[in-house]
Short mmCIF file of C-alpha atoms and ligand atoms in Angstrom, two decimals:
data_model
loop_
_atom_site.label_atom_id
_atom_site.label_comp_id
_atom_site.label_asym_id
_atom_site.label_seq_id
_atom_site.Cartn_x
_atom_site.Cartn_y
_atom_site.Cartn_z
CA MET A 1 18.02 -50.77 47.76
CA ILE A 2 17.87 -54.31 46.33
CA THR A 3 14.65 -55.76 44.79
CA VAL A 4 14.45 -59.33 43.47
CA ASN A 5 11.56 -60.51 41.49
CA ASN A 6 11.14 -64.13 40.69
CA LEU A 7 14.68 -64.95 40.27
CA THR A 8 15.61 -68.16 38.78
CA LYS A 9 18.98 -69.82 37.97
CA ARG A 10 19.86 -73.08 36.28
CA PHE A 11 22.98 -74.73 35.53
CA GLY A 12 22.17 -77.05 32.80
CA LYS A 13 19.25 -79.17 33.88
CA LEU A 14 20.12 -78.39 37.80
CA GLU A 15 17.61 -75.63 38.84
CA VAL A 16 19.45 -73.92 41.71
CA LEU A 17 17.36 -71.01 42.32
CA ARG A 18 13.59 -71.49 41.96
CA GLY A 19 11.96 -68.26 42.15
CA ILE A 20 13.30 -66.05 44.56
CA SER A 21 11.58 -62.69 45.64
CA CYS A 22 12.77 -60.17 48.13
CA HIS A 23 13.67 -56.70 49.06
CA VAL A 24 16.37 -55.30 51.07
CA ALA A 25 15.93 -51.81 52.26
CA GLN A 26 18.68 -49.04 52.58
CA LYS A 27 20.86 -49.69 55.66
CA GLU A 28 19.35 -53.19 56.21
CA VAL A 29 21.51 -56.05 57.39
CA VAL A 30 20.13 -59.38 55.95
CA VAL A 31 21.65 -62.71 56.95
CA ILE A 32 20.91 -65.84 54.91
CA ILE A 33 21.08 -69.09 56.30
CA GLY A 34 20.41 -72.53 54.82
CA PRO A 35 21.74 -76.11 54.13
CA SER A 36 24.80 -76.72 52.03
CA GLY A 37 23.73 -76.65 48.27
CA SER A 38 20.51 -74.68 48.88
CA GLY A 39 21.77 -71.80 46.37
CA LYS A 40 22.93 -69.26 48.78
CA SER A 41 26.29 -68.39 47.14
CA THR A 42 24.45 -68.63 43.80
CA PHE A 43 21.90 -66.09 44.81
CA LEU A 44 24.54 -63.82 46.06
CA ARG A 45 26.55 -64.01 42.96
CA CYS A 46 23.52 -63.47 40.85
CA LEU A 47 23.14 -60.10 42.52
CA ASN A 48 26.56 -58.56 41.10
CA ARG A 49 26.16 -60.75 38.06
CA LEU A 50 28.99 -63.11 38.78
CA GLU A 51 26.38 -65.60 37.76
CA GLU A 52 23.89 -64.83 34.79
CA ALA A 53 20.39 -65.16 36.21
CA THR A 54 18.26 -67.77 34.15
CA SER A 55 15.04 -65.60 34.45
CA GLY A 56 13.60 -62.81 36.81
CA GLU A 57 14.76 -59.22 37.63
CA ILE A 58 17.15 -57.74 40.00
CA ILE A 59 17.07 -54.20 40.70
CA ILE A 60 19.78 -52.52 42.58
CA ASP A 61 19.68 -48.77 43.62
CA GLY A 62 17.34 -48.32 40.69
CA ILE A 63 19.36 -50.04 38.08
CA THR A 64 18.12 -53.26 36.52
CA VAL A 65 21.08 -55.57 36.99
CA THR A 66 19.56 -58.32 34.90
CA ASP A 67 19.09 -56.10 31.94
CA HIS A 68 22.18 -56.78 29.48
CA LYS A 69 22.20 -53.22 28.05
CA VAL A 70 23.18 -52.11 31.78
CA ASP A 71 26.98 -51.69 32.20
CA ILE A 72 27.59 -54.21 34.96
CA ASN A 73 30.87 -52.63 35.79
CA LEU A 74 29.19 -49.53 37.02
CA VAL A 75 26.75 -51.52 39.12
CA ARG A 76 29.84 -53.60 40.62
CA GLN A 77 31.31 -50.47 41.69
CA GLU A 78 28.44 -49.91 44.17
CA VAL A 79 28.27 -53.49 45.42
CA GLY A 80 31.26 -54.78 47.36
CA MET A 81 31.80 -58.49 47.66
CA VAL A 82 33.59 -60.80 50.17
CA PHE A 83 34.50 -64.24 49.41
CA GLN A 84 34.88 -67.25 51.59
CA ARG A 85 38.30 -67.92 50.19
CA PHE A 86 39.28 -64.08 50.57
CA ASN A 87 40.78 -63.98 46.85
CA LEU A 88 43.20 -61.50 47.69
CA PHE A 89 45.91 -60.91 44.73
CA PRO A 90 48.86 -62.63 45.87
CA HIS A 91 51.29 -60.79 43.96
CA MET A 92 50.45 -57.55 45.38
CA THR A 93 51.01 -56.33 48.95
CA ALA A 94 47.90 -55.53 51.36
CA LEU A 95 48.11 -51.86 50.29
CA GLN A 96 48.25 -52.48 46.63
CA ASN A 97 45.45 -54.94 47.02
CA VAL A 98 43.15 -52.16 48.35
CA ALA A 99 44.41 -49.23 46.21
CA LEU A 100 44.17 -51.00 42.87
CA ALA A 101 40.52 -50.69 42.12
CA PRO A 102 40.45 -47.06 43.17
CA MET A 103 43.22 -46.40 40.89
CA LYS A 104 42.22 -48.31 37.97
CA VAL A 105 38.54 -48.09 38.01
CA ARG A 106 37.70 -44.79 39.93
CA LYS A 107 40.75 -43.25 38.30
CA TYR A 108 42.36 -41.83 41.78
CA SER A 109 45.99 -40.77 41.57
CA LYS A 110 48.24 -43.33 42.93
CA LYS A 111 48.88 -40.99 46.02
CA ASP A 112 45.19 -40.55 46.69
CA ALA A 113 44.41 -44.29 46.33
CA GLU A 114 47.17 -45.20 48.77
CA VAL A 115 45.99 -42.75 51.31
CA LEU A 116 42.49 -43.99 51.00
CA ALA A 117 43.83 -47.57 51.24
CA MET A 118 45.90 -46.93 54.24
CA SER A 119 42.94 -45.40 56.07
CA LEU A 120 40.74 -48.40 55.23
CA LEU A 121 43.63 -50.80 56.47
CA THR A 122 43.76 -48.50 59.52
CA ARG A 123 40.08 -49.03 60.00
CA VAL A 124 40.19 -52.68 59.85
CA GLY A 125 43.22 -52.73 62.22
CA LEU A 126 45.84 -53.76 59.83
CA ALA A 127 48.15 -50.31 59.06
CA ASP A 128 51.13 -52.32 60.31
CA LYS A 129 50.74 -55.02 57.58
CA ALA A 130 50.39 -52.57 54.84
CA HIS A 131 53.22 -53.66 53.16
CA GLN A 132 52.94 -57.45 53.70
CA TYR A 133 52.10 -59.87 50.91
CA PRO A 134 48.96 -61.99 51.49
CA GLU A 135 50.85 -65.13 52.01
CA LYS A 136 52.38 -63.65 55.24
CA LEU A 137 49.13 -62.79 56.67
CA SER A 138 46.72 -65.06 58.73
CA GLY A 139 43.42 -65.88 57.38
CA GLY A 140 41.60 -63.39 59.58
CA GLN A 141 43.95 -60.78 58.54
CA GLN A 142 43.68 -61.56 54.85
CA GLN A 143 39.77 -61.36 55.13
CA ARG A 144 40.01 -58.10 56.85
CA VAL A 145 42.11 -56.76 53.91
CA ALA A 146 39.67 -58.20 51.56
CA ILE A 147 37.00 -56.16 53.20
CA ALA A 148 39.08 -53.15 53.05
CA ARG A 149 39.55 -53.70 49.37
CA ALA A 150 35.67 -53.86 48.78
CA LEU A 151 35.18 -50.87 50.94
CA ALA A 152 37.84 -48.84 48.87
CA MET A 153 35.15 -48.66 45.93
CA ARG A 154 32.95 -46.77 48.46
CA PRO A 155 30.23 -49.30 47.84
CA LYS A 156 26.63 -48.72 48.66
CA ILE A 157 26.03 -52.59 49.30
CA MET A 158 28.24 -55.29 50.72
CA LEU A 159 27.79 -58.88 49.89
CA PHE A 160 29.41 -61.49 52.25
CA ASP A 161 29.64 -65.12 51.25
CA GLU A 162 30.47 -67.06 54.29
CA PRO A 163 33.24 -64.56 55.10
CA THR A 164 34.29 -66.68 58.31
CA SER A 165 33.94 -70.29 57.43
CA ALA A 166 37.39 -70.64 56.10
CA LEU A 167 38.87 -69.26 59.18
CA ASP A 168 40.37 -70.97 62.32
CA PRO A 169 37.96 -70.20 65.21
CA GLU A 170 40.21 -68.01 66.87
CA MET A 171 40.10 -65.58 63.82
CA VAL A 172 36.38 -65.39 63.42
CA GLY A 173 35.95 -62.74 65.91
CA GLU A 174 38.29 -60.06 64.50
CA VAL A 175 36.35 -60.45 61.06
CA LEU A 176 32.77 -60.17 62.87
CA ASP A 177 34.03 -57.24 64.67
CA VAL A 178 34.71 -55.39 61.32
CA MET A 179 31.42 -56.53 59.95
CA ARG A 180 29.65 -55.40 63.10
CA SER A 181 31.07 -51.77 62.88
CA LEU A 182 30.14 -51.74 59.25
CA ALA A 183 26.48 -52.62 60.34
CA LEU A 184 26.65 -49.94 62.81
CA GLU A 185 27.64 -47.34 60.34
CA GLY A 186 24.54 -48.03 58.29
CA MET A 187 26.05 -50.24 55.48
CA THR A 188 23.53 -51.92 53.59
CA MET A 189 24.49 -55.90 53.94
CA VAL A 190 23.52 -59.28 52.71
CA ILE A 191 25.38 -61.94 54.32
CA VAL A 192 25.49 -65.62 54.04
CA SER A 193 26.81 -67.13 57.23
CA HIS A 194 26.35 -69.65 59.80
CA GLU A 195 27.26 -67.58 62.62
CA MET A 196 24.13 -67.63 64.66
CA GLY A 197 25.18 -65.50 67.50
CA PHE A 198 26.26 -62.73 65.12
CA ALA A 199 23.17 -63.02 62.98
CA ARG A 200 21.05 -62.76 66.17
CA GLU A 201 23.06 -59.73 67.33
CA VAL A 202 23.66 -57.79 64.06
CA SER A 203 20.85 -58.45 61.71
CA ASP A 204 17.56 -56.80 60.97
CA ARG A 205 16.18 -59.69 59.25
CA ILE A 206 17.08 -63.49 58.75
CA MET A 207 16.09 -65.54 55.64
CA PHE A 208 16.10 -69.29 55.45
CA MET A 209 16.84 -70.71 52.15
CA ASP A 210 16.45 -74.20 51.07
CA ASP A 211 16.35 -75.93 47.82
CA GLY A 212 16.56 -72.76 45.82
CA LEU A 213 13.64 -70.95 47.52
CA ILE A 214 13.35 -68.62 50.44
CA LEU A 215 11.14 -70.70 52.78
CA GLU A 216 10.98 -68.32 55.75
CA GLU A 217 12.06 -64.66 56.68
CA GLY A 218 11.85 -62.69 59.82
CA THR A 219 13.38 -60.56 62.56
CA PRO A 220 15.84 -62.55 64.46
CA GLU A 221 13.51 -62.70 67.48
CA GLU A 222 10.71 -63.95 65.34
CA PHE A 223 13.17 -66.47 63.51
CA PHE A 224 14.94 -67.97 66.17
CA GLN A 225 12.02 -68.18 68.77
CA ASN A 226 9.16 -69.18 66.75
CA PRO A 227 10.05 -70.48 63.37
CA GLN A 228 7.06 -71.31 61.28
CA ASN A 229 8.24 -73.74 58.81
CA PRO A 230 9.17 -77.38 59.79
CA ARG A 231 12.22 -77.40 57.65
CA THR A 232 13.36 -74.17 59.24
CA GLN A 233 12.81 -75.95 62.61
CA SER A 234 14.64 -78.90 61.81
CA PHE A 235 17.62 -76.87 60.22
CA LEU A 236 17.64 -74.84 63.34
CA SER A 237 17.66 -77.79 65.66
CA LYS A 238 20.73 -79.14 63.95
CA ILE A 239 22.87 -76.00 64.05
CA LEU A 240 21.86 -74.41 67.25
CA MET B 1 91.42 -86.92 15.15
CA ARG B 2 92.45 -83.45 13.75
CA PHE B 3 90.87 -80.95 15.82
CA ASP B 4 93.27 -78.37 14.48
CA ASP B 5 91.26 -78.32 11.33
CA VAL B 6 88.20 -77.42 13.13
CA PHE B 7 89.71 -74.71 15.37
CA LYS B 8 91.22 -72.87 12.46
CA TYR B 9 87.44 -72.20 11.56
CA LEU B 10 86.85 -70.68 14.99
CA PRO B 11 85.69 -67.26 13.57
CA LEU B 12 83.16 -69.01 11.32
CA LEU B 13 81.95 -71.02 14.19
CA LEU B 14 81.61 -68.02 16.45
CA GLN B 15 79.85 -66.15 13.83
CA GLY B 16 77.40 -68.91 13.42
CA THR B 17 77.03 -69.33 17.19
CA LYS B 18 76.14 -65.47 17.13
CA ILE B 19 73.50 -65.99 14.42
CA THR B 20 72.16 -68.94 16.35
CA ILE B 21 71.69 -66.85 19.41
CA GLN B 22 70.10 -63.88 17.56
CA LEU B 23 67.66 -66.13 15.74
CA THR B 24 66.68 -67.61 18.89
CA VAL B 25 66.25 -64.41 20.69
CA VAL B 26 64.40 -63.11 17.83
CA ALA B 27 62.19 -66.13 17.60
CA VAL B 28 61.12 -66.43 21.35
CA GLY B 29 60.86 -62.57 21.77
CA CYS B 30 58.38 -62.13 18.86
CA GLY B 31 56.98 -65.64 19.91
CA THR B 32 56.29 -64.15 23.23
CA VAL B 33 54.28 -61.43 21.56
CA ILE B 34 52.42 -63.52 19.27
CA GLY B 35 51.95 -66.11 22.07
CA LEU B 36 50.34 -63.50 24.21
CA PHE B 37 47.89 -62.46 21.79
CA VAL B 38 47.01 -65.85 20.48
CA SER B 39 46.47 -67.13 24.00
CA LEU B 40 44.06 -64.39 24.86
CA MET B 41 42.37 -65.04 21.40
CA ARG B 42 42.30 -68.56 22.42
CA LEU B 43 40.50 -67.78 25.56
CA SER B 44 38.10 -65.34 24.04
CA ARG B 45 34.36 -66.04 24.30
CA PHE B 46 33.99 -64.81 20.69
CA ARG B 47 34.13 -68.10 18.85
CA PRO B 48 35.83 -67.12 15.51
CA LEU B 49 38.71 -65.56 17.43
CA SER B 50 39.14 -68.63 19.48
CA LEU B 51 38.82 -70.95 16.27
CA ILE B 52 41.43 -68.80 14.39
CA ALA B 53 43.88 -69.04 17.41
CA ARG B 54 43.31 -72.81 17.51
CA CYS B 55 43.91 -73.49 13.91
CA TYR B 56 47.37 -71.41 14.20
CA THR B 57 48.66 -73.30 17.26
CA ASP B 58 47.38 -76.70 15.77
CA PHE B 59 49.30 -76.13 12.54
CA PHE B 60 52.68 -74.82 14.01
CA ARG B 61 52.60 -77.56 16.75
CA GLY B 62 51.26 -80.18 14.55
CA THR B 63 53.57 -80.11 11.44
CA PRO B 64 57.44 -80.71 11.37
CA LEU B 65 59.48 -77.44 11.84
CA LEU B 66 61.31 -78.59 8.71
CA THR B 67 58.21 -78.57 6.63
CA GLN B 68 57.23 -75.19 7.79
CA ILE B 69 60.61 -73.76 7.08
CA LEU B 70 60.78 -75.22 3.35
CA LEU B 71 57.04 -74.18 2.81
CA PHE B 72 57.70 -70.63 3.90
CA HIS B 73 60.93 -70.26 2.17
CA TYR B 74 60.23 -71.92 -1.13
CA GLY B 75 56.43 -72.16 -1.29
CA ILE B 76 55.18 -68.73 -0.07
CA PRO B 77 57.28 -66.24 -1.80
CA PRO B 78 56.10 -67.18 -5.55
CA ILE B 79 52.47 -66.91 -4.33
CA LEU B 80 53.16 -63.41 -3.02
CA GLY B 81 54.93 -62.43 -6.50
CA PHE B 82 58.50 -62.52 -5.10
CA ASN B 83 61.38 -64.40 -6.22
CA SER B 84 62.38 -65.38 -2.97
CA PHE B 85 62.88 -64.20 0.45
CA PRO B 86 66.46 -63.64 2.05
CA ALA B 87 67.24 -66.75 4.27
CA TYR B 88 67.15 -64.52 7.49
CA ILE B 89 63.77 -63.31 6.76
CA SER B 90 62.28 -66.88 6.05
CA ALA B 91 64.20 -68.17 9.00
CA SER B 92 63.17 -65.42 11.38
CA ILE B 93 59.51 -65.42 10.39
CA THR B 94 59.16 -69.36 10.52
CA LEU B 95 60.89 -69.74 13.82
CA SER B 96 58.92 -66.90 15.34
CA LEU B 97 55.54 -68.14 14.17
CA ASN B 98 56.59 -71.71 15.41
CA SER B 99 57.57 -70.35 18.86
CA GLY B 100 54.61 -68.23 19.02
CA ALA B 101 52.25 -71.35 18.89
CA TYR B 102 54.07 -73.07 21.64
CA ILE B 103 54.24 -70.08 23.72
CA ALA B 104 50.50 -69.39 23.13
CA GLU B 105 49.92 -72.85 24.73
CA ILE B 106 52.27 -72.00 27.63
CA PHE B 107 50.31 -68.82 28.41
CA ARG B 108 47.27 -70.45 28.05
CA ALA B 109 48.02 -73.11 30.58
CA GLY B 110 49.33 -70.27 32.75
CA ILE B 111 46.18 -68.41 32.56
CA GLN B 112 44.00 -71.24 33.23
CA SER B 113 46.17 -72.21 36.18
CA ILE B 114 45.08 -68.99 37.92
CA HIS B 115 42.19 -69.64 40.24
CA ARG B 116 38.88 -68.40 38.96
CA GLY B 117 38.23 -66.66 42.21
CA GLN B 118 41.00 -64.11 41.11
CA MET B 119 39.09 -63.00 38.24
CA GLU B 120 35.86 -62.73 40.17
CA ALA B 121 37.27 -60.71 42.74
CA ALA B 122 38.62 -58.30 40.10
CA ARG B 123 35.41 -58.05 38.45
CA SER B 124 33.49 -57.74 41.60
CA LEU B 125 35.36 -54.64 42.13
CA GLY B 126 34.17 -53.08 38.78
CA MET B 127 37.11 -53.91 36.91
CA THR B 128 36.65 -54.84 33.09
CA TYR B 129 37.69 -58.19 31.64
CA GLY B 130 40.84 -56.24 30.13
CA GLN B 131 41.81 -54.65 33.32
CA ALA B 132 41.48 -57.87 35.21
CA MET B 133 43.50 -59.65 32.70
CA ARG B 134 46.16 -57.12 32.77
CA TYR B 135 46.56 -56.38 36.29
CA ILE B 136 45.50 -59.61 37.94
CA ILE B 137 45.60 -62.51 36.06
CA LEU B 138 48.57 -61.97 33.51
CA PRO B 139 51.20 -61.03 35.95
CA GLN B 140 50.54 -64.22 38.00
CA ALA B 141 50.24 -66.28 34.87
CA PHE B 142 53.38 -64.93 33.40
CA LYS B 143 55.24 -65.70 36.67
CA ARG B 144 54.15 -69.38 36.37
CA SER B 145 55.14 -69.54 32.49
CA ILE B 146 58.76 -68.52 33.24
CA PRO B 147 60.11 -72.22 33.49
CA PRO B 148 58.34 -73.53 30.58
CA LEU B 149 59.52 -70.30 28.58
CA GLY B 150 62.88 -71.11 29.59
CA ASN B 151 62.40 -74.76 28.18
CA GLU B 152 60.94 -73.15 24.95
CA PHE B 153 64.01 -71.20 24.51
CA ILE B 154 66.32 -74.18 24.80
CA ALA B 155 64.15 -75.94 22.42
CA MET B 156 64.23 -73.22 19.96
CA LEU B 157 67.94 -72.88 20.33
CA LYS B 158 68.39 -76.39 19.16
CA ASP B 159 65.63 -76.41 16.67
CA SER B 160 67.13 -73.31 14.82
CA SER B 161 69.78 -75.44 13.48
CA LEU B 162 67.01 -76.60 11.10
CA VAL B 163 67.18 -73.41 9.23
CA SER B 164 70.63 -74.53 7.94
CA VAL B 165 68.64 -76.21 5.13
CA ILE B 166 67.77 -72.87 3.59
CA SER B 167 71.42 -72.07 4.02
CA MET B 168 71.04 -69.66 6.93
CA PRO B 169 74.61 -69.13 8.15
CA GLU B 170 73.96 -70.13 11.74
CA LEU B 171 75.82 -72.55 13.80
CA MET B 172 74.95 -75.79 12.15
CA MET B 173 75.41 -74.15 8.69
CA SER B 174 79.04 -73.26 9.88
CA GLY B 175 79.61 -76.92 10.69
CA LYS B 176 78.49 -78.01 7.38
CA ILE B 177 80.55 -75.55 5.59
CA ILE B 178 83.61 -76.69 7.60
CA VAL B 179 82.85 -80.41 6.73
CA GLY B 180 82.26 -79.62 3.27
CA ARG B 181 85.92 -78.21 2.97
CA GLU B 182 87.91 -80.65 5.52
CA TYR B 183 85.86 -83.83 5.28
CA ASN B 184 86.16 -84.08 8.99
CA ALA B 185 82.32 -84.69 10.04
CA PHE B 186 83.35 -86.31 13.40
CA GLU B 187 85.52 -83.67 14.78
CA THR B 188 83.55 -80.97 13.39
CA PHE B 189 80.03 -82.02 14.46
CA ILE B 190 81.44 -82.91 17.98
CA VAL B 191 82.62 -79.35 18.42
CA VAL B 192 79.43 -77.91 17.16
CA ALA B 193 77.43 -80.33 19.47
CA PHE B 194 79.57 -79.13 22.33
CA ILE B 195 78.83 -75.45 21.46
CA TYR B 196 75.03 -76.12 21.62
CA LEU B 197 75.59 -78.03 24.70
CA ILE B 198 77.28 -75.05 26.53
CA MET B 199 74.40 -72.87 25.59
CA THR B 200 71.71 -75.19 26.54
CA THR B 201 73.12 -76.01 30.05
CA THR B 202 73.91 -72.25 30.76
CA ILE B 203 70.40 -71.44 29.93
CA SER B 204 68.84 -74.15 31.94
CA GLN B 205 71.00 -73.17 34.86
CA PHE B 206 69.60 -69.63 34.48
CA VAL B 207 66.16 -70.94 34.18
CA SER B 208 66.39 -73.01 37.48
CA TYR B 209 67.82 -69.87 39.12
CA LEU B 210 64.76 -67.86 37.86
CA GLU B 211 62.56 -70.60 39.07
CA ARG B 212 64.01 -70.23 42.46
CA VAL B 213 63.56 -66.73 42.48
CA PHE B 214 59.92 -66.40 40.99
CA GLY B 215 58.88 -70.03 41.03
CA LYS B 216 57.16 -70.25 44.44
CA ASP B 217 53.75 -68.66 44.26
CA ASP B 218 54.51 -65.64 46.20
CA HIS B 219 55.41 -62.00 45.68
CA GLY B 220 57.97 -60.36 43.44
CA GLU B 221 57.07 -57.50 41.32
N1 LIG C 301 29.13 -73.20 38.17
C1 LIG C 301 28.31 -74.18 38.61
N2 LIG C 301 27.96 -75.21 37.73
C2 LIG C 301 27.30 -76.09 37.99
N3 LIG C 301 26.60 -76.29 39.22
C3 LIG C 301 26.75 -75.49 40.15
C4 LIG C 301 27.70 -74.29 39.89
N4 LIG C 301 27.60 -73.47 40.84
C5 LIG C 301 26.98 -74.31 41.97
N5 LIG C 301 26.25 -75.11 41.32
C6 LIG C 301 25.57 -76.08 42.07
O1 LIG C 301 24.36 -75.27 42.51
C7 LIG C 301 23.99 -75.85 43.91
C8 LIG C 301 23.96 -74.56 44.80
O2 LIG C 301 25.15 -74.08 44.98
P1 LIG C 301 25.46 -73.05 46.08
O3 LIG C 301 26.97 -72.91 45.99
O4 LIG C 301 24.88 -71.88 45.46
O5 LIG C 301 24.95 -73.41 47.37
P2 LIG C 301 25.49 -72.83 48.73
O6 LIG C 301 23.94 -72.70 49.52
O7 LIG C 301 26.15 -71.72 48.64
O8 LIG C 301 26.06 -74.05 49.42
P3 LIG C 301 27.34 -74.00 50.57
O9 LIG C 301 26.76 -73.80 52.08
O10 LIG C 301 27.98 -75.39 50.33
O11 LIG C 301 28.25 -72.94 50.12
C9 LIG C 301 24.89 -76.86 44.33
O12 LIG C 301 24.20 -78.02 43.87
C10 LIG C 301 26.01 -76.69 43.41
O13 LIG C 301 26.66 -77.96 43.13
MG1 LIG C 302 28.03 -71.16 49.44
#
């Protein structure tokens, strides 16, 4: 589903990604962990070209994303993204947030888009908040709307960049519940997260990134019980 | 003090006031349209476009409005092969272009004040740059631009008095006409000033009302 070959990314002189290669299969759930500044967000943002790769190749669902002749908007329609800071549109209600892209990008009628939006809000447990503006919602509720908004494009892949780290602790669970149900339904997911319990339970594979490289990867069992790389070991000992 | 000699010209003053308001509305109205396009050009990643926008705003913000009015009214028509333009044409065009430059900067600041996460969220849903601008960025930026737009309106109302130099019969010109006939500069210009003051305070009240309604960064259609 996703293939990355020797991806590098530089910001000026700063080399943030230094040659990343990996493959994510259909329906696979991959969790990326790693210290702050290791390039996790940058990697995720390269996948839907919010950042331009400096070199290397990214292939998503058979389409070479890094090829400039590719219409990136078509790729983005298949790749949902959820941000740490939610980034809901503050001038629109929850329902309008979710219905907008289906209407404008997929050209659904207003009615169809709103029916779809309502069903997705119901699914994330927020049908009763459909007509609220984001500022009236808690962080956890905003993030669930953001997930519904991404799902409204019927993506084949979902990217999550620390979706719970801007949330108060008591709201983390409700967002993870939604993500868990997505994983169970077979959504292909790449998640940057420091929720180790969640990673262990839901992911098929864990990748450890440090200093722009994937240093180690494995199933949650292998990864947590028997990490090979000393850097992984020291990182895990700090956060577990 | 002989205010009677001013008030017998009330119809002339009211006519001038009407023209001042018309000029200001035309200038800020056209200026808003111009400003929208120029601000988008200015933010474009296509260099020549943003350079043109930059030259335009720099010229109209960096030179005196009086110079612009005289240049346009006396300087441009001969070059284009005309004898002259009617004063209302020169006045409307110059004030619109001037206002457009200031409003472009207002919109640019408004657009740049929107967190870049908004653009990223919109683009990540597959929207084009244009769609993201139109549905996400501009509505929010426009709302934030309302107070400075109100200030621009007030500034333009006052600055439009400068077109009296090309004999545009607006409020200031009406005052000059009265003074020319009655030699009562103090009384006349006090009354003229007072009319301007009524208009500007009314508008600033209205702007702070709008600010209360729209100013907070929340919803509203
Ligand atoms: N737009 C940018 N311009 C310049 N440098 C950047 C930019 N974005 C990220 N960086 C730098 O790239 C490095 C990696 O950033 P990135 O956000 O990918 O790390 P991260 O692993 O997601 O960290 P965190 O856990 O703190 O979110 C950091 O040193 C950061 O300062
Ligand atoms: Mg990050």
